[in-house]
Amino acid sequence: MSELTLTVMRLGFLAVLWLFVIVAVQVIRSDLFGTRVTQRGSRRTASADARPQQAGRQQQAAAPPQQRQRRGAPTKLVVSEGTLTGTTVALQGQTVTLGRAHDSTIVLDDDYASSRHARIYPDRDGQWIVEDLGSTNGTYLDRTRLTTPTPIPLGAPIRIGKTVIELRK
Amino acid sequence: MSVVTNTTTIGAIEAPSRRNTELAMLAFAVIIPVFAYANVGLAKDGSLPAGMLGYGLGLSLLAGVAHLMVRKFAPYADPLMLPLATLLNGLGLVLIWRLDLEPTITTDALGGAMAPKQMIWSALGVALFLGVLLFLKDHRVLQRYTYISMVVALVLLILPMFFPAKFGARIWITIPGVGSLQPAEFAKIIIAIFFAGYLMVKRDALALASRRFMGMYLPRGRDLGPILAIWALSLMILIFETDLGTSLLFFGLFVIMLYVATERTSWVVFGLTLSAAGAVGVASFASHVQSRVENWLNPLALQDGGVTETAQAVYAFGSGGLFGSGLGQGYSRLIGGIAPKSDYILATVGEEMGLTGLMAIILLYGLLIERGVRTALAARDPFGKLLAIGLSGAFALQVFVVAGGVTGVIPLTGMTMPFLAQGGSSVIANWALIAILLRISDTARRPAPAPAPTSDAEMTQVVRP
């Protein structure tokens, strides 16, 4: 067997062994952060970028820097009145549901709230929208009762029963 | 209410079982040893070895059966443990087979070729792995056997005292017609079960009932009982069985689990002080331990007309360099005896795969241990947590004790590198250990059952204007 073949095999074996280690680490990584989410269309990156743990990955996905994090986009949802006063929820691009149901993101302990009262979600441009889910007592943005999904201005109070929430930077 | 179905809750990401990932990794883990066989054969005879197909098929058969059983009986188990164990076992088989090709260390007096036997032991190990997965439906069952496992572990540890010493250590029991077993390998799993069950019950007493003294929490006298008993036991192993490794393993395992259960640093300080005192004390009069320490301190001292085995192992590492001499092209046969196949198998790795390969192998062990610790973090019940940390801690200690001994960090002890080194008990026991870890990780990673539909029954009050 020629010297060259053996050298190639020797280095090739080491490369394959390390490849196994690297693939194993990749499996662990995907175990930690979940399966990689591929973005459909570049515009959604703005909202998805708010996820801090994904920030590095998003950069990898060649998102142009000026598209990252729109200026003035809200990053958290704060409960400012009601039994949950002081609770904050980081806005990470997912839908936030509000209601008395136990599987809501924010479970309201409020007799005037319906079990599935309202939800707050980002639209395609990363603008956050509040939508009433057919609640008994209605959802109020400032003082108007919502009838259609409505964009939320920064800092505007959303009233659900005795609870008031708002979006902040 | 048709809108409701659109809502999603944060955190309700469906847990994938990752079994296909495991299958892909397993295929990879079987291909690497087959590549290694081809490499050894080409380097030694210039042709593909005849045994390659047999070993490759055998290994893939074992891996395949194990994978199917995991798919059936532990569908949410960790996807990496089985491939990592398979790869290490496969590489171990290749290395032993490769050393079998050296006629000087494969004489009949030394037990002949070891690779076929090791293959059978591996098959038995996988069989035990399957047995554990099949019959241990829930790891919490083991909790019932806390004190029985203590007795069994003690018996297993004491048994070798009644059998003659081999290679300077009494760690084997010989069963006529079957061969010899190293009961300590099994005892380490069983004693981890005992520690987990015992500490789960006693951890509050050990953690909270303590006096603060000079910034450290000193345990009460009566709580010291167990740790002193284990310390005395490990010293007795050291004195009567002259087995440094096992005694280090048991005491280290106890300190690790005690620390994890109580979160008190004082236990670690206390344990390290005790073990250091014990080791120094025993080393001052036990001749076997003394010679090991002597070899460690002065590896280049001349012995029977040559340097010590420790020095030979270090020469092997040195001659391997960064990238190694290539599989089948090293000279680790010069270490002599069956040591290169068992205790010093890492020296072969270091010589033929170089520092790069040795680091990869150690990383494989590291990843396996990481998955064990990860399982402990994810487990929901305290017994499972403690058992998982105990088993991975025992595994980690064993790897450290062997690798440290071969590379000259600590005195050499008579333990085997899990999966890699020749030795039936070790392979079988470690497969069982992986099976228990897989069982715990299956329970831990299984998605929680959907909450019962409840209690939105109260009517929403209507605001009256």
XYZ file of C-alpha atoms in Angstrom:
634
model
C 0.000 0.000 0.000
C 1.488 3.308 -1.003
C 2.564 5.846 1.555
C 0.221 8.436 0.067
C -2.907 6.283 0.388
C -2.095 5.524 3.995
C -1.516 9.185 4.819
C -4.792 10.134 3.178
C -6.603 7.374 5.099
C -4.966 8.380 8.373
C -6.002 12.027 8.028
C -9.350 11.025 6.540
C -10.098 8.854 9.555
C -9.339 11.709 11.948
C -11.521 14.020 9.851
C -14.420 11.552 9.953
C -14.029 11.105 13.706
C -14.144 14.855 14.261
C -17.051 15.160 11.841
C -18.941 12.760 14.099
C -18.143 14.914 17.131
C -19.278 18.053 15.316
C -22.495 16.451 14.093
C -23.180 15.236 17.644
C -22.707 18.783 18.938
C -25.109 20.019 16.258
C -27.689 17.513 17.485
C -27.239 18.835 21.020
C -27.561 22.401 19.753
C -30.824 21.697 17.970
C -31.954 19.942 21.139
C -31.363 23.138 23.096
C -32.839 25.675 20.696
C -35.385 23.622 18.810
C -35.441 22.978 15.118
C -34.152 25.761 12.947
C -36.961 27.992 11.752
C -36.643 29.005 8.136
C -38.186 32.363 7.377
C -40.578 32.628 4.491
C -39.917 36.021 2.962
C -37.397 38.402 4.368
C -39.848 40.821 5.965
C -40.677 38.608 8.908
C -37.136 38.788 10.196
C -37.921 42.048 11.934
C -40.311 40.449 14.375
C -38.534 37.150 14.732
C -35.320 38.986 15.437
C -36.591 40.060 18.805
C -35.747 36.538 20.049
C -32.449 37.088 21.773
C -31.311 33.483 21.534
C -31.812 33.507 17.797
C -29.959 36.723 17.202
C -26.744 34.979 16.195
C -28.501 32.594 13.927
C -30.439 35.334 12.226
C -27.252 37.132 11.359
C -26.000 33.930 9.855
C -29.091 33.812 7.724
C -27.708 36.915 6.050
C -30.350 39.299 7.266
C -29.159 42.764 6.270
C -28.343 44.778 9.391
C -30.743 47.615 8.663
C -33.608 45.123 8.742
C -32.848 43.893 12.221
C -35.042 45.221 15.031
C -37.193 48.050 13.742
C -36.685 51.238 15.630
C -39.380 51.695 18.225
C -40.680 48.131 17.979
C -42.067 46.960 21.330
C -40.099 44.226 23.061
C -42.290 43.459 26.014
C -45.837 43.381 27.190
C -46.475 44.824 30.643
C -49.523 44.387 32.850
C -50.111 47.792 34.420
C -53.371 47.259 36.296
C -55.224 44.340 37.815
C -54.166 41.344 39.905
C -51.182 40.607 37.657
C -49.761 44.148 37.856
C -46.050 44.158 37.130
C -46.038 40.982 35.056
C -44.051 41.313 31.865
C -43.930 38.961 28.907
C -41.119 39.223 26.377
C -42.479 39.549 22.870
C -40.667 36.952 20.823
C -42.698 36.824 17.671
C -45.243 34.374 18.997
C -48.896 34.942 19.571
C -49.726 35.970 23.136
C -53.130 34.803 24.292
C -55.034 36.298 27.173
C -57.921 34.784 29.076
C -58.983 32.672 32.010
C -58.185 29.398 30.246
C -55.196 27.638 31.778
C -53.361 27.339 28.522
C -53.324 31.080 27.888
C -49.983 32.849 27.796
C -51.292 35.259 30.401
C -53.862 33.573 32.595
C -56.191 36.266 33.901
C -57.692 35.710 37.326
C -60.554 38.014 36.610
C -64.246 37.236 36.685
C -64.885 39.757 33.945
C -62.527 38.100 31.491
C -63.639 35.315 29.187
C -61.732 32.055 29.096
C -60.330 32.939 25.699
C -60.537 36.666 25.664
C -58.082 38.214 23.260
C -54.825 37.601 21.496
C -51.890 39.751 20.491
C -49.790 38.739 17.515
C -47.325 40.258 15.054
C -48.432 40.712 11.469
C -46.175 40.239 8.475
C -44.473 43.603 8.993
C -43.772 42.958 12.660
C -46.542 45.315 13.747
C -48.303 43.976 16.841
C -52.036 43.472 16.487
C -54.649 42.932 19.185
C -57.743 40.927 18.352
C -60.788 40.281 20.493
C -61.765 36.586 20.412
C -65.482 37.105 20.850
C -65.290 37.851 24.549
C -68.311 38.572 26.688
C -67.237 41.966 27.973
C -65.048 43.066 25.116
C -61.498 44.316 24.792
C -60.804 48.036 24.879
C -57.895 49.831 23.227
C -57.737 53.219 24.933
C -61.500 53.776 25.286
C -62.799 52.154 22.124
C -64.169 48.643 22.098
C -62.419 46.486 19.519
C -64.395 45.017 16.684
C -61.602 44.146 14.286
C -57.930 43.251 14.732
C -56.243 46.576 15.443
C -52.565 47.622 15.457
C -51.357 48.580 18.933
C -49.566 51.915 19.363
C -46.670 51.834 21.807
C -47.864 52.455 25.355
C -51.572 52.437 24.553
C -53.583 50.745 27.343
C -55.519 47.614 26.410
C -58.252 46.924 28.952
C -59.613 43.437 29.543
C -61.991 43.243 32.492
C -60.063 44.745 35.392
C -56.702 44.175 33.757
C -54.819 46.749 31.720
C -51.822 45.804 29.612
C -49.593 47.817 27.345
C -46.670 47.284 25.006
C -43.352 48.872 25.856
C -39.938 49.043 24.345
C -65.364 29.764 18.828
C -63.768 28.827 15.539
C -61.154 31.552 16.011
C -59.858 29.903 19.125
C -58.177 27.090 17.257
C -55.787 29.601 15.738
C -54.283 30.633 19.034
C -51.059 29.101 20.162
C -49.415 29.154 23.529
C -45.772 29.956 24.066
C -43.909 26.844 25.061
C -46.365 24.447 23.498
C -43.788 23.396 20.931
C -44.397 19.768 20.176
C -41.547 17.615 21.431
C -39.938 15.620 18.646
C -38.818 12.126 19.543
C -35.519 12.457 17.608
C -35.458 8.758 16.777
C -34.557 9.411 13.131
C -31.641 11.574 14.253
C -30.532 8.645 16.370
C -30.746 6.287 13.404
C -28.643 8.589 11.220
C -26.046 9.024 13.966
C -26.001 5.246 14.516
C -25.306 4.621 10.843
C -22.451 7.122 11.096
C -21.233 5.456 14.283
C -21.076 2.060 12.527
C -19.349 3.398 9.407
C -16.429 4.910 11.374
C -15.243 1.586 12.891
C -15.639 -0.142 9.503
C -13.446 2.572 8.001
C -10.984 1.946 10.807
C -10.939 -1.820 10.030
C -10.198 -1.065 6.390
C -7.471 1.332 7.448
C -5.803 -1.219 9.750
C -6.029 -3.968 7.120
C -4.576 -1.807 4.375
C -1.757 -0.660 6.623
C -0.853 -4.159 7.837
C -1.308 -6.390 4.764
C -2.149 -4.011 1.946
C -5.591 -5.568 1.500
C -9.018 -5.236 3.018
C -9.154 -7.580 6.024
C -11.371 -10.660 5.835
C -12.894 -9.999 9.222
C -14.066 -6.517 8.255
C -17.407 -7.638 6.865
C -18.111 -9.838 9.874
C -17.310 -7.177 12.450
C -19.116 -4.494 10.455
C -22.233 -6.636 10.122
C -22.063 -7.674 13.764
C -21.762 -4.115 14.954
C -24.560 -2.857 12.695
C -26.759 -5.757 13.787
C -26.215 -4.876 17.460
C -26.807 -1.193 16.781
C -29.881 -1.904 14.661
C -31.530 -4.157 17.224
C -30.757 -1.693 20.008
C -32.197 1.159 17.942
C -35.416 -0.722 17.157
C -35.895 -1.568 20.830
C -35.284 2.044 21.846
C -37.787 3.142 19.202
C -40.333 0.743 20.657
C -39.716 0.977 24.394
C -38.129 4.378 25.018
C -39.319 6.532 22.110
C -38.407 9.872 23.661
C -34.979 8.868 24.952
C -31.885 10.921 24.246
C -30.830 10.601 20.592
C -27.071 10.718 21.202
C -26.294 8.224 23.950
C -26.788 5.084 21.871
C -24.699 6.305 18.883
C -21.899 7.511 21.171
C -21.790 4.217 23.068
C -21.899 2.255 19.800
C -19.061 4.276 18.313
C -16.868 3.859 21.393
C -17.616 0.143 21.535
C -16.915 -0.226 17.814
C -13.630 1.654 18.045
C -12.694 -0.494 21.027
C -13.317 -3.632 18.958
C -11.155 -2.289 16.130
C -8.323 -1.360 18.470
C -8.374 -4.767 20.190
C -8.521 -6.539 16.821
C -5.663 -4.380 15.630
C -3.566 -5.317 18.683
C -4.476 -8.974 18.134
C -2.562 -8.713 14.864
C 0.657 -8.248 16.855
C 1.967 -11.770 17.431
C 4.133 -10.813 20.425
C 1.187 -9.821 22.586
C -1.277 -12.408 21.289
C 0.402 -15.533 22.557
C -1.663 -18.303 24.117
C -0.172 -17.526 27.510
C -1.687 -14.060 27.293
C -5.108 -15.364 26.302
C -4.824 -15.383 22.512
C -6.948 -13.190 20.299
C -9.308 -11.042 22.316
C -11.418 -9.375 19.636
C -13.856 -12.293 19.022
C -14.421 -12.629 22.775
C -14.888 -8.893 23.086
C -17.472 -9.041 20.286
C -19.383 -11.696 22.257
C -19.141 -9.603 25.428
C -20.451 -6.605 23.497
C -23.364 -8.683 22.244
C -24.090 -9.748 25.817
C -23.844 -6.112 26.867
C -26.369 -5.057 24.245
C -28.577 -7.958 25.340
C -28.495 -6.652 28.914
C -29.176 -3.154 27.542
C -32.278 -4.508 25.815
C -33.273 -6.427 28.938
C -33.094 -3.299 31.076
C -35.141 -1.297 28.560
C -37.668 -4.100 28.318
C -38.156 -4.861 32.002
C -37.463 -1.511 33.619
C -40.562 0.364 32.549
C -40.049 3.147 35.039
C -36.775 3.954 36.770
C -38.606 4.907 39.972
C -39.165 1.186 40.597
C -35.485 1.030 41.533
C -36.188 3.312 44.468
C -37.947 0.433 46.221
C -34.702 -1.505 46.273
C -32.628 1.181 47.989
C -31.381 -0.894 50.900
C -31.331 -4.197 49.028
C -29.040 -2.593 46.488
C -26.788 -1.418 49.302
C -26.418 -5.008 50.508
C -25.897 -6.338 46.976
C -23.269 -3.686 46.257
C -21.430 -4.488 49.478
C -21.459 -8.201 48.699
C -20.178 -7.537 45.191
C -17.414 -5.355 46.580
C -16.367 -7.801 49.259
C -16.505 -10.970 47.123
C -13.175 -10.482 45.314
C -11.354 -10.609 48.667
C -11.945 -14.352 48.684
C -10.349 -14.897 45.311
C -6.655 -14.824 44.489
C -5.124 -11.562 43.336
C -4.336 -11.045 39.652
C -1.938 -8.402 38.380
C -1.514 -7.132 41.923
C -5.169 -6.366 42.605
C -7.996 -8.459 44.013
C -10.810 -7.178 41.850
C -11.769 -10.319 39.991
C -13.979 -13.216 40.945
C -13.371 -16.406 39.044
C -16.274 -18.622 38.115
C -14.952 -21.974 36.921
C -15.858 -22.624 33.308
C -17.169 -19.132 32.655
C -14.221 -16.895 33.261
C -13.530 -14.051 35.585
C -15.732 -11.112 36.384
C -14.990 -7.722 37.826
C -17.906 -7.216 40.220
C -16.924 -3.618 40.961
C -18.142 -2.638 37.496
C -21.656 -3.791 38.377
C -21.385 -2.540 41.935
C -20.911 1.011 40.700
C -24.384 1.002 39.100
C -26.021 -0.675 42.061
C -24.421 1.623 44.599
C -25.539 4.654 42.573
C -29.095 3.349 43.010
C -28.538 3.085 46.766
C -27.035 6.574 47.057
C -29.871 8.070 44.996
C -32.556 6.426 47.110
C -30.820 7.212 50.405
C -29.930 10.829 49.618
C -33.388 11.567 48.277
C -34.808 10.780 51.710
C -32.015 12.235 53.825
C -30.923 15.253 51.832
C -32.887 17.810 53.821
C -31.393 16.618 57.075
C -27.934 16.703 55.542
C -28.398 20.100 53.931
C -30.202 22.070 56.608
C -29.184 20.708 59.991
C -25.727 22.200 60.143
C -23.805 24.812 62.050
C -22.114 27.699 60.326
C -18.451 27.935 61.150
C -15.887 30.131 59.411
C -18.134 30.590 56.386
C -18.673 26.862 55.981
C -21.604 24.741 56.958
C -20.370 22.021 59.245
C -22.585 18.954 59.277
C -23.855 17.597 62.584
C -21.980 14.688 64.057
C -24.751 12.165 63.545
C -25.151 13.146 59.892
C -21.502 12.380 59.385
C -22.206 8.686 59.938
C -22.932 7.683 56.337
C -20.059 9.604 54.779
C -17.632 8.177 57.326
C -18.990 4.677 56.682
C -18.510 5.025 52.932
C -15.053 6.461 53.530
C -14.124 3.521 55.734
C -15.510 1.147 53.106
C -13.507 2.707 50.294
C -10.377 2.577 52.430
C -11.049 -1.087 53.140
C -11.318 -1.752 49.432
C -8.038 0.034 49.005
C -6.292 -1.943 51.730
C -7.689 -5.432 51.216
C -8.216 -5.453 47.477
C -5.374 -3.037 46.740
C -7.559 -1.415 44.152
C -7.006 2.315 44.047
C -9.406 2.953 41.175
C -12.502 1.340 42.650
C -11.999 3.001 45.995
C -11.587 6.392 44.335
C -14.654 5.735 42.203
C -16.917 4.893 45.130
C -15.850 7.684 47.393
C -15.878 10.211 44.534
C -19.337 9.062 43.486
C -20.629 9.523 47.009
C -19.194 13.040 47.303
C -20.610 14.030 43.891
C -24.082 12.782 44.764
C -23.941 14.311 48.236
C -23.039 17.670 46.730
C -25.777 17.481 44.117
C -28.358 16.459 46.725
C -27.474 19.079 49.349
C -25.841 21.941 47.397
C -23.356 22.322 50.240
C -19.758 23.011 49.234
C -18.653 21.945 52.694
C -19.353 18.319 51.773
C -16.979 18.534 48.830
C -14.241 20.105 50.954
C -14.870 17.541 53.649
C -14.859 14.658 51.152
C -11.684 15.798 49.421
C -9.914 16.232 52.751
C -10.988 12.780 53.902
C -9.991 11.063 50.668
C -6.650 12.831 50.540
C -5.936 11.861 54.135
C -7.024 8.273 53.457
C -5.001 7.960 50.270
C -1.844 9.331 51.869
C -2.355 7.114 54.898
C -2.812 3.948 52.871
C -0.062 4.819 50.414
C 2.371 5.014 53.320
C 2.071 1.296 54.090
C 0.396 -0.651 51.243
C 3.200 -1.784 48.962
C 1.049 -2.179 45.860
C -0.205 1.392 46.086
C 3.304 2.566 46.919
C 4.733 1.055 43.756
C 2.006 2.701 41.675
C 2.764 6.072 43.220
C 6.479 5.456 42.740
C 5.928 4.715 39.021
C 3.891 7.856 38.725
C 6.476 10.086 40.357
C 9.522 8.542 38.654
C 8.317 6.990 35.395
C 11.832 6.895 33.976
C 13.245 4.834 36.828
C 14.695 1.563 35.551
C 12.790 -1.590 36.368
C 13.606 -5.165 35.320
C 16.032 -3.872 32.716
C 13.708 -1.281 31.195
C 11.625 1.747 31.971
C 8.219 1.499 33.642
C 5.007 0.908 31.733
C 3.981 4.463 32.591
C 6.999 5.771 30.720
C 6.303 3.411 27.798
C 2.764 4.771 27.541
C 4.099 8.317 27.544
C 6.593 7.353 24.818
C 3.654 6.041 22.800
C 1.834 9.348 23.132
C 4.994 11.199 22.161
C 5.664 9.069 19.105
C 2.072 9.638 17.971
C 2.510 13.388 17.874
C -0.254 15.590 16.574
C -1.773 13.355 13.896
C -0.547 9.912 14.916
C 1.259 7.209 13.026
C -1.902 5.870 11.425
C -4.010 2.923 12.521
C -2.030 -0.300 12.471
C 1.306 1.474 12.189
C 2.162 2.124 15.826
C 4.396 0.232 18.222
C 2.241 0.009 21.328
C 2.917 -3.755 21.363
C 6.197 -2.787 22.978
C 4.337 -2.045 26.219
C 4.027 -5.802 26.562
C 1.546 -8.183 28.153
C -2.150 -7.620 27.619
C -1.852 -4.126 29.096
C -2.072 -2.383 25.690
C -5.479 -4.003 25.162
C -6.882 -3.160 28.555
C -5.338 -0.525 30.810
C -3.206 1.160 28.175
C -5.595 1.128 25.232
C -5.524 4.922 25.288
C -1.784 4.747 24.613
C -2.569 2.930 21.367
C -5.161 5.567 20.541
C -2.654 8.314 21.289
C 0.068 6.725 19.188
C -1.956 5.719 16.148
C -4.487 8.552 16.005
C -2.323 11.203 17.614
C -3.405 14.018 19.853
C -6.188 14.874 17.395
C -7.728 11.424 17.640
C -7.241 11.180 21.404
C -8.999 14.508 21.881
C -11.864 13.309 19.687
C -12.207 10.124 21.756
C -12.141 12.066 25.024
C -14.733 14.462 23.584
C -16.935 11.476 22.734
C -16.768 10.458 26.389
C -17.413 14.058 27.362
C -20.499 14.234 25.153
C -21.823 10.987 26.581
C -21.360 12.331 30.113
C -22.917 15.647 29.085
C -26.004 13.830 27.852
C -26.190 12.042 31.205
C -25.961 15.298 33.153
C -28.461 16.870 30.781
C -30.812 13.966 31.535
C -30.389 14.653 35.239
C -31.269 18.317 34.691
C -34.326 17.418 32.652
C -35.609 14.677 34.959
C -38.630 15.728 36.960
C -38.368 13.428 39.983
C -35.557 13.813 42.528
C -34.691 10.115 42.484
C -34.245 10.155 38.707
C -32.150 13.314 38.939
C -29.839 11.832 41.547
C -29.592 8.486 39.788
C -28.766 10.091 36.436
C -26.125 12.346 37.973
C -24.736 9.396 39.917
C -24.459 7.143 36.872
C -22.912 9.823 34.680
C -20.666 10.850 37.570
C -19.449 7.270 37.975
C -18.815 7.082 34.239
C -16.961 10.403 34.285
C -14.857 9.403 37.284
C -13.930 6.148 35.625
C -12.877 7.908 32.427
C -10.871 10.409 34.457
C -9.199 7.769 36.596
C -8.131 5.698 33.571
C -7.211 8.546 31.238
C -5.463 10.375 34.062
C -3.571 7.224 34.999
C -2.404 6.483 31.460
C -1.353 10.040 30.719
C 0.419 10.411 34.051
C -1.852 12.934 35.733
C -2.581 10.597 38.648
C -1.078 7.239 39.653
C -2.259 4.433 37.411
C -5.120 2.351 38.736
C -6.471 -0.944 37.564
C -9.660 0.248 35.887
C -10.827 -0.149 32.337
C -11.731 2.573 29.892
C -15.500 2.174 29.494
C -16.429 0.519 26.136
C -12.964 0.983 24.664
C -10.812 -1.382 26.680
C -10.834 -5.158 26.583
C -12.861 -6.620 29.439
C -16.240 -8.308 29.561
C -17.606 -6.997 32.839
C -16.852 -3.434 31.893
C -18.631 -3.588 28.532
C -21.681 -5.360 29.938
C -21.997 -3.076 32.964
C -21.599 0.074 30.903
C -24.273 -0.998 28.440
C -26.602 -1.504 31.397
C -25.636 1.933 32.692
C -26.504 3.502 29.316
C -29.815 1.633 29.323
C -30.796 3.084 32.716
C -29.787 6.571 31.578
C -31.863 6.132 28.408
C -34.831 5.025 30.506
C -34.538 8.121 32.716
C -34.129 10.408 29.721
C -37.157 8.834 28.057
C -39.243 9.672 31.117
C -37.723 13.146 31.331
C -38.158 14.098 27.684
C -41.581 12.567 27.212
C -44.006 15.439 26.644
C -46.255 16.054 29.627
C -49.721 14.619 29.133
C -52.278 17.158 28.004
C -53.959 18.830 30.983
C -57.434 17.553 31.706
C -60.071 19.897 30.316
C -61.135 21.768 33.422
C -62.653 24.547 35.276
C -63.487 27.114 32.670
C -66.909 26.119 33.878
C -67.519 29.273 35.910
C -69.474 31.713 33.860
C -67.890 34.976 32.882
C -69.660 37.776 34.714
C -71.206 40.363 32.481
C -70.373 44.003 33.054
C -73.641 45.864 33.579
C -73.413 49.423 32.391
